[in-house]
Coordinates of C-alpha atoms in Angstrom, one line a residue:
Chain A
M1 CA -53.7 87.3 74.3
K2 CA -54.7 83.7 73.8
E3 CA -52.7 81.0 75.5
A4 CA -50.9 78.7 73.2
I5 CA -52.2 75.2 73.4
T6 CA -49.5 72.8 74.7
P7 CA -49.2 69.8 72.4
T8 CA -49.9 66.4 74.1
P9 CA -48.4 63.1 73.4
E10 CA -51.9 62.1 72.6
S11 CA -52.2 64.3 69.5
A12 CA -49.5 62.4 67.8
E13 CA -51.0 59.1 68.8
K14 CA -54.5 60.1 67.5
W15 CA -52.9 61.3 64.2
E16 CA -51.3 57.7 63.9
V17 CA -54.6 56.0 64.5
Q18 CA -56.4 58.2 62.0
L19 CA -53.7 57.3 59.5
R20 CA -54.1 53.7 60.0
K21 CA -57.8 54.0 59.7
G22 CA -57.6 55.8 56.5
S23 CA -55.7 52.9 55.0
L24 CA -58.2 50.4 55.9
E25 CA -60.0 50.5 52.6
L26 CA -56.8 49.9 50.6
A27 CA -55.7 47.1 53.0
I28 CA -59.0 45.1 52.6
L29 CA -58.8 45.3 49.0
A30 CA -55.1 44.1 49.2
A31 CA -55.9 41.2 51.5
L32 CA -58.4 39.9 49.0
W33 CA -56.0 40.4 46.1
D34 CA -55.0 36.7 46.0
D35 CA -57.8 34.8 47.3
R36 CA -61.4 35.0 48.6
L37 CA -61.6 35.2 52.3
Y38 CA -64.5 35.7 55.0
G39 CA -64.6 38.5 57.4
L40 CA -62.7 37.0 60.3
E41 CA -60.0 35.8 57.8
I42 CA -59.6 39.3 56.6
L43 CA -59.4 40.7 60.3
R44 CA -56.7 38.1 61.1
Y45 CA -54.8 38.7 57.8
L46 CA -54.7 42.4 58.5
E47 CA -53.6 41.9 62.3
N48 CA -50.7 39.6 61.1
S49 CA -49.6 41.3 58.1
S50 CA -49.8 44.9 59.2
E51 CA -49.9 47.3 62.2
L52 CA -53.3 48.5 61.3
V53 CA -55.6 49.0 64.2
V54 CA -58.6 47.1 63.0
V55 CA -61.9 47.4 64.9
E56 CA -64.3 44.5 64.0
G57 CA -67.5 46.7 64.2
T58 CA -65.8 48.7 61.3
V59 CA -64.7 46.2 59.0
Y60 CA -68.0 44.3 58.4
P61 CA -69.9 47.7 57.4
L62 CA -66.9 48.5 55.4
L63 CA -67.1 45.2 53.4
N64 CA -70.8 45.7 53.1
R65 CA -70.1 49.2 51.5
L66 CA -67.4 47.9 49.3
R67 CA -69.8 45.2 47.9
T68 CA -72.5 48.0 47.2
L69 CA -69.8 49.9 45.2
G70 CA -69.1 46.7 43.2
L71 CA -65.6 46.4 44.3
V72 CA -66.2 43.0 46.0
E73 CA -68.7 40.3 45.7
S74 CA -69.8 37.9 48.3
E75 CA -71.2 34.3 48.6
W76 CA -72.3 32.1 51.4
V77 CA -70.2 29.1 51.4
E78 CA -70.9 26.0 53.6
S79 CA -67.9 25.1 56.1
D80 CA -66.8 22.5 58.2
S81 CA -67.4 24.5 61.5
G82 CA -71.2 23.8 61.1
H83 CA -72.4 27.1 59.8
P84 CA -71.9 28.7 56.4
R85 CA -69.5 31.7 56.0
K86 CA -69.8 34.8 53.9
Y87 CA -66.7 35.0 51.6
Y88 CA -65.6 38.0 49.7
R89 CA -63.6 38.3 46.5
L90 CA -62.5 41.2 44.3
T91 CA -64.5 42.1 41.2
A92 CA -62.6 43.3 38.1
A93 CA -63.6 47.0 39.3
G94 CA -62.3 46.1 42.7
R95 CA -58.9 44.9 41.2
Q96 CA -58.7 48.2 39.1
R97 CA -59.5 50.3 42.2
A98 CA -56.8 48.5 44.3
L99 CA -54.2 49.1 41.7
E100 CA -55.1 52.8 41.3
M101 CA -55.1 53.3 45.1
T102 CA -51.8 51.4 45.4
R103 CA -50.2 53.9 42.8
I104 CA -51.6 56.8 44.7
W105 CA -50.3 55.3 47.9
A106 CA -46.9 54.8 46.4
R107 CA -46.7 58.3 45.0
F108 CA -47.8 59.8 48.2
S109 CA -45.6 57.8 50.4
A110 CA -42.6 58.5 48.4
S111 CA -43.2 62.3 48.3
M112 CA -43.8 62.2 52.2
T113 CA -40.6 60.3 52.8
N114 CA -38.7 63.0 50.8
L115 CA -40.4 65.7 52.8
V116 CA -39.7 64.3 56.1
A117 CA -36.0 63.2 55.2
P118 CA -34.4 66.0 57.4
L119 CA -36.5 64.9 60.2
N120 CA -35.3 61.5 59.8
R121 CA -31.6 62.6 60.0
E122 CA -32.6 64.3 63.4
I123 CA -34.2 61.1 64.6
S124 CA -31.1 59.1 63.7
K125 CA -28.7 61.7 65.4
E126 CA -30.8 61.3 68.5
M127 CA -30.8 57.6 68.3
R128 CA -26.8 57.6 68.0
K129 CA -26.5 59.9 70.9
E130 CA -28.6 57.6 73.1
K131 CA -26.6 54.5 72.2
P132 CA -23.9 53.8 74.9
Chain B
M1 CA -65.2 24.9 72.7
T2 CA -69.1 24.7 73.1
L3 CA -71.0 27.7 74.0
S4 CA -72.9 27.5 77.2
A5 CA -76.6 28.1 77.3
E6 CA -76.1 31.6 78.9
S7 CA -73.6 32.7 76.3
Q8 CA -75.8 31.5 73.5
K9 CA -78.7 33.6 75.1
T10 CA -76.3 36.6 75.3
I11 CA -75.4 36.3 71.6
D12 CA -79.2 36.0 70.7
V13 CA -80.1 39.1 72.6
Y14 CA -77.4 41.1 70.8
L15 CA -78.3 39.8 67.4
A16 CA -82.1 40.5 68.2
A17 CA -81.2 44.1 69.2
L18 CA -79.1 44.5 66.1
R19 CA -81.8 43.1 63.8
K20 CA -84.2 45.6 65.5
Q21 CA -81.8 48.4 64.8
L22 CA -81.5 47.4 61.3
R23 CA -85.3 47.6 60.6
E24 CA -85.0 50.4 58.1
L25 CA -83.0 48.3 55.7
M26 CA -84.6 45.9 53.5
D27 CA -85.3 42.4 55.1
E28 CA -83.0 40.4 52.8
D29 CA -79.9 43.0 53.5
A30 CA -80.7 43.1 57.3
N31 CA -81.0 39.3 57.6
D32 CA -77.8 39.0 55.7
I33 CA -75.9 41.4 57.9
V34 CA -77.3 39.7 61.0
E35 CA -76.2 36.1 59.8
E36 CA -72.7 37.4 59.0
I37 CA -72.3 38.9 62.4
R38 CA -73.6 35.7 64.0
T39 CA -71.0 33.8 61.9
H40 CA -68.3 36.0 63.2
I41 CA -69.1 35.6 66.8
L42 CA -69.5 31.8 66.4
D43 CA -66.1 31.6 64.7
K44 CA -64.4 33.7 67.4
T45 CA -66.1 31.9 70.4
S46 CA -66.9 28.5 69.5
G47 CA -65.1 25.6 67.7
D48 CA -61.5 24.5 67.6
A49 CA -60.2 27.9 66.5
A50 CA -62.0 29.8 69.3
T51 CA -59.9 32.5 70.7
D52 CA -62.1 35.0 72.6
T53 CA -65.1 34.9 74.9
V54 CA -68.5 36.1 74.0
S55 CA -68.4 39.4 76.0
S56 CA -65.1 40.5 74.5
T57 CA -66.2 39.5 71.0
L58 CA -69.3 41.6 71.3
A59 CA -67.4 44.4 72.9
A60 CA -65.2 44.5 70.0
L61 CA -68.3 44.7 67.6
G62 CA -69.6 47.6 69.6
T63 CA -73.0 48.0 70.8
P64 CA -75.8 46.9 68.3
E65 CA -76.7 50.6 68.0
E66 CA -73.2 51.6 67.1
L67 CA -72.9 48.5 64.7
A68 CA -76.2 49.2 63.1
S69 CA -75.7 52.8 62.8
R70 CA -72.7 52.2 60.4
Y71 CA -74.6 50.0 58.2
R72 CA -77.6 52.3 58.3
T73 CA -75.3 55.4 57.3
D74 CA -74.2 53.4 54.3
D75 CA -77.6 52.2 53.3
L76 CA -79.0 55.7 53.5
L77 CA -76.2 56.9 51.4
K78 CA -76.7 54.2 48.9
R79 CA -80.5 54.9 48.3
A80 CA -80.0 58.6 48.5
Q81 CA -77.5 58.4 45.7
S82 CA -80.3 57.0 43.6
G83 CA -81.9 60.4 43.8
R84 CA -85.5 59.1 43.5
S85 CA -86.9 59.9 47.0
F86 CA -87.5 63.4 48.4
V87 CA -88.0 62.2 51.8
L88 CA -84.8 60.0 51.7
T89 CA -82.7 62.8 50.4
V90 CA -83.8 65.1 53.1
R91 CA -83.2 62.4 55.7
S92 CA -79.9 61.8 54.3
L93 CA -79.0 65.5 54.2
L94 CA -80.1 65.8 57.9
R95 CA -77.7 62.7 58.8
W96 CA -74.8 64.0 56.8
A97 CA -75.4 67.5 58.6
T98 CA -74.6 65.7 61.7
L99 CA -71.5 63.9 60.5
S100 CA -69.4 66.8 58.8
F101 CA -69.1 70.5 58.0
A102 CA -69.7 70.0 54.4
G103 CA -72.9 68.1 55.2
L104 CA -74.1 71.0 57.2
V105 CA -73.4 73.5 54.5
V106 CA -75.2 71.4 51.9
F107 CA -78.2 71.0 54.3
L108 CA -78.4 74.8 55.0
V109 CA -78.1 75.7 51.5
S110 CA -80.9 73.0 50.7
L111 CA -83.0 74.3 53.7
V112 CA -82.8 77.9 52.1
G113 CA -83.9 76.5 48.6
Y114 CA -86.8 74.5 50.0
C115 CA -88.2 77.4 52.1
L116 CA -88.0 79.9 49.1
G117 CA -89.4 77.2 46.7
G118 CA -92.1 76.1 49.2
G119 CA -92.9 79.7 49.9
L120 CA -93.5 80.6 46.3
V121 CA -95.7 77.5 46.0
M122 CA -97.6 78.4 49.1
L123 CA -98.2 82.0 47.4
V124 CA -100.2 80.3 44.9
A125 CA -102.5 79.0 47.5
F126 CA -102.7 82.2 49.4
K127 CA -103.7 83.9 46.1
L128 CA -106.6 81.6 45.6
I129 CA -107.8 82.1 49.2
W130 CA -107.2 85.7 49.5
P131 CA -106.8 87.2 45.9
R132 CA -107.2 90.8 46.8
N133 CA -104.6 90.6 49.6
T134 CA -101.8 88.5 47.8
G135 CA -99.8 90.0 45.1
L136 CA -96.7 91.7 44.0
W137 CA -97.1 95.4 44.9
K138 CA -95.6 98.6 43.6
D139 CA -95.8 101.1 46.3
S140 CA -94.7 104.6 47.0
G141 CA -92.8 104.9 50.3
P142 CA -91.5 107.7 52.2
G143 CA -89.5 110.2 50.0
D144 CA -91.2 109.1 46.9
H145 CA -89.2 105.7 46.9
W146 CA -90.8 103.0 44.9
M147 CA -91.1 99.4 46.8
L148 CA -91.8 96.2 45.4
S149 CA -92.9 93.6 47.9
F150 CA -95.0 90.5 48.0
S151 CA -97.9 90.6 50.4
F152 CA -100.6 88.3 51.7
S153 CA -103.0 88.2 54.5
S154 CA -106.6 87.7 55.4
G155 CA -107.2 91.2 56.3
E156 CA -107.4 94.6 54.2
P157 CA -104.8 94.9 51.4
P158 CA -101.6 96.2 53.2
H159 CA -100.6 98.3 50.1
H160 CA -102.3 101.2 48.3
G161 CA -100.2 101.2 45.2
Q162 CA -100.6 99.3 42.3
E163 CA -100.5 95.4 42.2
L164 CA -98.4 94.2 39.2
L165 CA -99.0 90.6 38.6
G166 CA -102.6 90.0 39.1
W167 CA -103.6 86.4 38.4
W168 CA -100.3 85.9 36.5
L169 CA -98.8 85.4 40.1
L170 CA -100.3 81.9 40.0
P171 CA -98.3 80.5 37.0
I172 CA -95.2 82.8 37.8
C173 CA -94.9 81.3 41.4
L174 CA -96.0 77.8 40.6
I175 CA -93.2 77.7 38.0
L176 CA -90.5 79.5 39.9
G177 CA -91.3 77.5 43.1
S178 CA -91.3 74.2 41.4
V179 CA -88.2 74.8 39.5
L180 CA -86.6 75.9 42.7
L181 CA -87.8 72.9 44.6
F182 CA -86.6 70.6 41.8
L183 CA -83.1 72.4 41.5
T184 CA -82.8 72.2 45.3
F185 CA -83.5 68.4 45.4
R186 CA -81.1 67.8 42.5
F187 CA -78.5 69.9 44.4
G188 CA -78.9 67.6 47.4
T189 CA -78.7 64.2 45.6
W190 CA -75.6 65.6 43.4
S191 CA -73.9 66.8 46.5
I192 CA -74.5 63.4 48.2
R193 CA -73.1 61.7 45.3
K194 CA -70.1 64.0 44.9
F195 CA -68.9 64.8 48.2
W196 CA -70.5 62.4 50.7
R197 CA -67.9 59.7 51.6
P198 CA -69.1 57.2 54.3
R199 CA -67.6 58.1 57.6
A200 CA -67.2 54.4 58.3
W201 CA -64.1 54.5 56.1
R202 CA -62.5 56.8 58.5
R203 CA -63.7 55.6 61.6
A204 CA -62.4 52.4 63.2

Protein backbone atom coordinates (compact mmCIF):
# COMPACT_ATOMS: atom_id res chain seq x y z
CA MET A 1 0.00 0.00 0.00
CA LYS A 2 1.27 3.43 -0.90
CA GLU A 3 1.92 5.87 1.91
CA ALA A 4 -0.18 9.02 1.91
CA ILE A 5 1.76 12.16 1.12
CA THR A 6 1.76 14.52 4.06
CA PRO A 7 0.63 18.01 3.04
CA THR A 8 3.25 20.61 3.83
CA PRO A 9 2.75 24.30 4.61
CA GLU A 10 4.73 25.06 1.44
CA SER A 11 1.99 23.49 -0.69
CA ALA A 12 -0.50 26.24 0.20
CA GLU A 13 2.15 28.91 -0.19
CA LYS A 14 3.08 27.64 -3.62
CA TRP A 15 -0.58 27.67 -4.64
CA GLU A 16 -0.87 31.26 -3.47
CA VAL A 17 2.20 32.25 -5.48
CA GLN A 18 0.79 30.58 -8.59
CA LEU A 19 -2.53 32.34 -8.07
CA ARG A 20 -0.84 35.71 -7.89
CA LYS A 21 1.31 35.00 -10.91
CA GLY A 22 -1.72 33.96 -12.93
CA SER A 23 -3.29 37.34 -12.25
CA LEU A 24 -0.34 39.30 -13.55
CA GLU A 25 -1.61 39.90 -17.06
CA LEU A 26 -4.87 41.41 -15.86
CA ALA A 27 -2.97 43.39 -13.22
CA ILE A 28 -0.74 44.97 -15.87
CA LEU A 29 -3.68 45.83 -18.11
CA ALA A 30 -5.44 47.34 -15.09
CA ALA A 31 -2.33 49.36 -14.17
CA LEU A 32 -2.37 50.90 -17.63
CA TRP A 33 -6.09 51.66 -17.61
CA ASP A 34 -5.83 55.34 -16.68
CA ASP A 35 -2.50 56.41 -18.04
CA ARG A 36 0.62 55.43 -19.92
CA LEU A 37 3.41 54.06 -17.70
CA TYR A 38 6.95 52.79 -18.19
CA GLY A 39 8.16 49.43 -16.93
CA LEU A 40 9.42 50.49 -13.51
CA GLU A 41 6.31 52.59 -12.89
CA ILE A 42 4.15 49.55 -13.65
CA LEU A 43 6.19 47.46 -11.21
CA ARG A 44 5.88 50.07 -8.45
CA TYR A 45 2.18 50.52 -9.13
CA LEU A 46 1.60 46.78 -8.78
CA GLU A 47 3.68 46.58 -5.62
CA ASN A 48 1.88 49.50 -4.02
CA SER A 49 -1.65 48.65 -5.13
CA SER A 50 -1.72 44.91 -4.65
CA GLU A 51 -0.07 41.96 -2.99
CA LEU A 52 1.09 40.58 -6.29
CA VAL A 53 4.50 38.96 -6.28
CA VAL A 54 6.08 40.76 -9.18
CA VAL A 55 9.39 39.54 -10.49
CA GLU A 56 11.01 42.12 -12.70
CA GLY A 57 12.46 39.58 -15.09
CA THR A 58 8.94 38.42 -15.89
CA VAL A 59 7.17 41.74 -16.31
CA TYR A 60 9.27 43.02 -19.20
CA PRO A 61 8.88 39.91 -21.38
CA LEU A 62 5.18 39.95 -20.54
CA LEU A 63 4.89 43.59 -21.62
CA ASN A 64 6.68 42.64 -24.82
CA ARG A 65 4.21 39.82 -25.31
CA LEU A 66 1.20 42.08 -24.71
CA ARG A 67 2.61 44.47 -27.29
CA THR A 68 2.99 41.63 -29.79
CA LEU A 69 -0.64 40.70 -29.20
CA GLY A 70 -1.67 44.28 -29.90
CA LEU A 71 -3.05 44.81 -26.40
CA VAL A 72 -0.58 47.56 -25.55
CA GLU A 73 1.53 49.90 -27.63
CA SER A 74 4.85 51.43 -26.67
CA GLU A 75 6.88 54.52 -27.43
CA TRP A 76 10.23 55.86 -26.30
CA VAL A 77 9.93 59.20 -24.56
CA GLU A 78 12.77 61.49 -23.48
CA SER A 79 12.90 62.10 -19.74
CA ASP A 80 14.58 64.40 -17.25
CA SER A 81 16.62 61.49 -15.93
CA GLY A 82 18.95 61.72 -18.89
CA HIS A 83 17.79 58.62 -20.71
CA PRO A 84 14.60 57.90 -22.64
CA ARG A 85 11.99 55.58 -21.20
CA LYS A 86 9.74 53.14 -22.94
CA TYR A 87 6.13 53.97 -22.11
CA TYR A 88 3.23 51.57 -22.56
CA ARG A 89 -0.42 52.41 -23.09
CA LEU A 90 -3.48 50.26 -23.72
CA THR A 91 -4.77 49.94 -27.26
CA ALA A 92 -8.49 49.71 -27.99
CA ALA A 93 -8.11 45.92 -28.13
CA GLY A 94 -6.25 46.02 -24.81
CA ARG A 95 -9.05 48.00 -23.14
CA GLN A 96 -11.59 45.52 -24.51
CA ARG A 97 -9.51 42.58 -23.26
CA ALA A 98 -9.09 44.17 -19.83
CA LEU A 99 -12.87 44.57 -19.50
CA GLU A 100 -13.51 40.99 -20.61
CA MET A 101 -10.94 39.64 -18.16
CA THR A 102 -12.38 41.75 -15.35
CA ARG A 103 -15.86 40.35 -16.00
CA ILE A 104 -14.50 36.80 -15.94
CA TRP A 105 -12.52 37.59 -12.81
CA ALA A 106 -15.58 39.00 -11.03
CA ARG A 107 -17.69 35.97 -11.96
CA PHE A 108 -15.02 33.51 -10.90
CA SER A 109 -14.28 35.37 -7.70
CA ALA A 110 -17.98 35.50 -6.73
CA SER A 111 -18.49 31.80 -7.35
CA MET A 112 -15.37 30.88 -5.39
CA THR A 113 -16.40 33.12 -2.50
CA ASN A 114 -19.74 31.34 -2.44
CA LEU A 115 -18.03 27.96 -2.59
CA VAL A 116 -15.66 28.60 0.29
CA ALA A 117 -18.28 30.30 2.50
CA PRO A 118 -18.46 27.31 4.93
CA LEU A 119 -14.67 27.38 5.26
CA ASN A 120 -14.79 31.09 5.98
CA ARG A 121 -17.28 30.45 8.80
CA GLU A 122 -14.87 27.89 10.24
CA ILE A 123 -12.02 30.36 10.06
CA SER A 124 -14.17 32.99 11.80
CA LYS A 125 -14.97 30.50 14.60
CA GLU A 126 -11.29 29.73 15.08
CA MET A 127 -10.48 33.42 15.22
CA ARG A 128 -13.15 34.00 17.88
CA LYS A 129 -11.75 31.14 19.97
CA GLU A 130 -8.24 32.56 19.74
CA LYS A 131 -9.38 35.94 21.05
CA PRO A 132 -8.82 36.23 24.84
CA MET B 1 23.47 58.66 -6.92
CA THR B 2 26.07 58.23 -9.66
CA LEU B 3 27.24 54.83 -10.71
CA SER B 4 30.84 53.83 -10.06
CA ALA B 5 32.98 52.65 -12.95
CA GLU B 6 32.81 49.14 -11.55
CA SER B 7 29.01 49.17 -11.39
CA GLN B 8 28.81 50.54 -14.92
CA LYS B 9 31.08 47.75 -16.10
CA THR B 10 28.88 45.15 -14.36
CA ILE B 11 25.83 46.54 -16.14
CA ASP B 12 27.59 46.57 -19.51
CA VAL B 13 28.70 42.96 -19.08
CA TYR B 14 25.15 41.92 -18.15
CA LEU B 15 23.61 43.72 -21.12
CA ALA B 16 26.24 42.38 -23.52
CA ALA B 17 25.43 38.86 -22.34
CA LEU B 18 21.71 39.55 -22.74
CA ARG B 19 22.22 40.89 -26.27
CA LYS B 20 24.22 37.81 -27.15
CA GLN B 21 21.46 35.56 -25.85
CA LEU B 22 18.91 37.47 -27.95
CA ARG B 23 20.82 37.00 -31.20
CA GLU B 24 18.03 34.83 -32.63
CA LEU B 25 15.67 37.81 -32.57
CA MET B 26 15.61 40.51 -35.18
CA ASP B 27 18.26 43.16 -34.46
CA GLU B 28 15.69 45.89 -33.97
CA ASP B 29 13.71 43.86 -31.41
CA ALA B 30 16.84 42.68 -29.56
CA ASN B 31 18.30 46.19 -29.32
CA ASP B 32 14.97 47.56 -28.13
CA ILE B 33 14.80 44.96 -25.36
CA VAL B 34 18.38 45.63 -24.25
CA GLU B 35 17.74 49.38 -24.15
CA GLU B 36 14.62 48.92 -22.06
CA ILE B 37 16.46 46.72 -19.58
CA ARG B 38 19.32 49.26 -19.46
CA THR B 39 16.80 52.00 -18.67
CA HIS B 40 15.26 49.86 -15.93
CA ILE B 41 18.65 49.22 -14.33
CA LEU B 42 19.63 52.89 -14.51
CA ASP B 43 16.29 54.00 -13.04
CA LYS B 44 16.69 51.65 -10.10
CA THR B 45 20.35 52.29 -9.40
CA SER B 46 21.16 55.87 -10.30
CA GLY B 47 19.54 59.30 -10.11
CA ASP B 48 17.49 60.81 -7.32
CA ALA B 49 14.92 58.02 -7.18
CA ALA B 50 17.51 55.23 -6.93
CA THR B 51 16.52 52.55 -4.45
CA ASP B 52 18.61 49.48 -5.18
CA THR B 53 22.15 48.40 -5.81
CA VAL B 54 23.29 47.14 -9.19
CA SER B 55 23.76 43.59 -7.95
CA SER B 56 20.28 43.36 -6.38
CA THR B 57 18.69 44.88 -9.50
CA LEU B 58 20.42 42.39 -11.77
CA ALA B 59 19.50 39.54 -9.43
CA ALA B 60 15.83 40.58 -9.60
CA LEU B 61 15.97 40.46 -13.38
CA GLY B 62 17.47 36.98 -13.37
CA THR B 63 20.52 35.87 -15.31
CA PRO B 64 20.84 37.08 -18.92
CA GLU B 65 20.09 33.50 -20.00
CA GLU B 66 16.87 33.32 -17.97
CA LEU B 67 15.68 36.73 -19.06
CA ALA B 68 16.50 36.12 -22.73
CA SER B 69 14.82 32.72 -22.59
CA ARG B 70 11.47 34.36 -21.73
CA TYR B 71 11.76 36.74 -24.65
CA ARG B 72 12.94 34.00 -27.01
CA THR B 73 10.02 31.73 -26.18
CA ASP B 74 7.58 34.51 -26.96
CA ASP B 75 9.41 35.43 -30.14
CA LEU B 76 9.48 31.81 -31.28
CA LEU B 77 5.78 31.54 -30.58
CA LYS B 78 5.03 34.75 -32.45
CA ARG B 79 6.92 33.64 -35.55
CA ALA B 80 5.66 30.04 -35.41
CA GLN B 81 2.07 31.29 -35.23
CA SER B 82 2.52 32.88 -38.62
CA GLY B 83 2.86 29.29 -39.87
CA ARG B 84 5.23 30.00 -42.74
CA SER B 85 8.43 28.24 -41.78
CA PHE B 86 8.75 24.47 -41.41
CA VAL B 87 12.01 24.69 -39.47
CA LEU B 88 10.62 27.31 -37.13
CA THR B 89 7.50 25.26 -36.49
CA VAL B 90 9.55 22.17 -35.65
CA ARG B 91 11.81 24.21 -33.36
CA SER B 92 8.76 25.68 -31.66
CA LEU B 93 7.25 22.24 -31.17
CA LEU B 94 10.51 21.01 -29.65
CA ARG B 95 10.56 23.96 -27.28
CA TRP B 96 6.89 23.52 -26.42
CA ALA B 97 7.47 19.82 -25.71
CA THR B 98 9.98 20.77 -23.02
CA LEU B 99 7.51 23.19 -21.41
CA SER B 100 4.26 21.25 -21.07
CA PHE B 101 2.53 17.90 -21.44
CA ALA B 102 0.26 19.27 -24.18
CA GLY B 103 3.34 20.37 -26.08
CA LEU B 104 4.86 16.92 -25.70
CA VAL B 105 1.71 15.27 -27.08
CA VAL B 106 1.58 17.61 -30.08
CA PHE B 107 5.26 17.05 -30.70
CA LEU B 108 4.91 13.25 -30.62
CA VAL B 109 1.88 13.31 -32.96
CA SER B 110 3.80 15.57 -35.32
CA LEU B 111 6.82 13.30 -35.13
CA VAL B 112 4.70 10.31 -36.20
CA GLY B 113 3.16 12.36 -39.02
CA TYR B 114 6.51 13.58 -40.30
CA CYS B 115 8.04 10.09 -40.10
CA LEU B 116 5.15 8.51 -42.03
CA GLY B 117 5.01 11.31 -44.61
CA GLY B 118 8.77 11.38 -44.97
CA GLY B 119 8.83 7.58 -45.25
CA LEU B 120 6.32 7.63 -48.11
CA VAL B 121 8.33 10.26 -49.96
CA MET B 122 11.50 8.26 -49.39
CA LEU B 123 9.80 5.22 -50.93
CA VAL B 124 9.62 7.21 -54.16
CA ALA B 125 13.38 7.63 -54.11
CA PHE B 126 13.89 3.95 -53.32
CA LYS B 127 11.58 2.95 -56.15
CA LEU B 128 13.64 5.00 -58.56
CA ILE B 129 16.91 3.49 -57.32
CA TRP B 130 15.74 -0.12 -56.84
CA PRO B 131 12.59 -0.48 -58.96
CA ARG B 132 12.43 -4.29 -58.74
CA ASN B 133 12.81 -4.40 -54.98
CA THR B 134 10.50 -1.58 -53.96
CA GLY B 135 6.74 -1.97 -54.06
CA LEU B 136 3.52 -3.12 -52.50
CA TRP B 137 3.49 -6.89 -52.48
CA LYS B 138 0.57 -9.29 -52.34
CA ASP B 139 2.09 -12.39 -50.96
CA SER B 140 0.74 -15.72 -49.73
CA GLY B 141 2.04 -16.52 -46.30
CA PRO B 142 1.83 -19.66 -44.15
CA GLY B 143 -1.65 -21.17 -44.11
CA ASP B 144 -2.58 -19.45 -47.35
CA HIS B 145 -2.95 -16.07 -45.65
CA TRP B 146 -2.54 -13.12 -47.95
CA MET B 147 -0.12 -10.39 -46.90
CA LEU B 148 0.26 -6.87 -48.11
CA SER B 149 3.56 -5.16 -47.36
CA PHE B 150 5.83 -2.49 -48.65
CA SER B 151 9.30 -3.65 -49.32
CA PHE B 152 12.46 -2.05 -50.52
CA SER B 153 16.03 -3.22 -50.52
CA SER B 154 19.11 -3.34 -52.69
CA GLY B 155 19.28 -7.14 -52.84
CA GLU B 156 16.97 -9.71 -54.32
CA PRO B 157 13.20 -9.05 -54.21
CA PRO B 158 12.08 -10.29 -50.78
CA HIS B 159 8.65 -11.43 -51.92
CA HIS B 160 7.66 -13.98 -54.50
CA GLY B 161 4.05 -12.85 -54.84
CA GLN B 162 2.60 -10.20 -57.06
CA GLU B 163 3.70 -6.57 -56.87
CA LEU B 164 0.51 -4.53 -57.09
CA LEU B 165 1.36 -0.92 -57.79
CA GLY B 166 4.27 -1.00 -60.20
CA TRP B 167 5.23 2.53 -61.22
CA TRP B 168 1.93 3.80 -59.80
CA LEU B 169 3.75 3.66 -56.49
CA LEU B 170 5.57 6.87 -57.45
CA PRO B 171 2.59 9.24 -57.75
CA ILE B 172 0.61 7.53 -54.99
CA CYS B 173 3.41 7.71 -52.42
CA LEU B 174 4.43 11.18 -53.55
CA ILE B 175 0.92 12.55 -53.18
CA LEU B 176 0.12 10.69 -49.95
CA GLY B 177 3.49 11.61 -48.43
CA SER B 178 3.20 15.27 -49.42
CA VAL B 179 -0.36 15.53 -48.13
CA LEU B 180 0.63 13.89 -44.85
CA LEU B 181 3.64 16.18 -44.44
CA PHE B 182 1.51 19.23 -45.21
CA LEU B 183 -1.27 18.19 -42.84
CA THR B 184 1.26 17.47 -40.08
CA PHE B 185 2.80 20.92 -40.61
CA ARG B 186 -0.62 22.55 -40.47
CA PHE B 187 -1.52 20.52 -37.39
CA GLY B 188 1.63 21.83 -35.68
CA THR B 189 0.99 25.49 -36.49
CA TRP B 190 -2.72 25.15 -35.65
CA SER B 191 -1.89 23.56 -32.27
CA ILE B 192 0.61 26.31 -31.50
CA ARG B 193 -1.93 29.01 -32.31
CA LYS B 194 -4.74 27.29 -30.47
CA PHE B 195 -3.17 25.83 -27.36
CA TRP B 196 0.26 27.29 -26.64
CA ARG B 197 0.11 30.05 -24.10
CA PRO B 198 3.43 31.62 -23.17
CA ARG B 199 4.81 30.24 -19.96
CA ALA B 200 6.02 33.65 -18.88
CA TRP B 201 2.39 34.53 -18.15
CA ARG B 202 2.33 31.86 -15.54
CA ARG B 203 5.86 32.13 -14.23
CA ALA B 204 7.08 34.97 -12.14
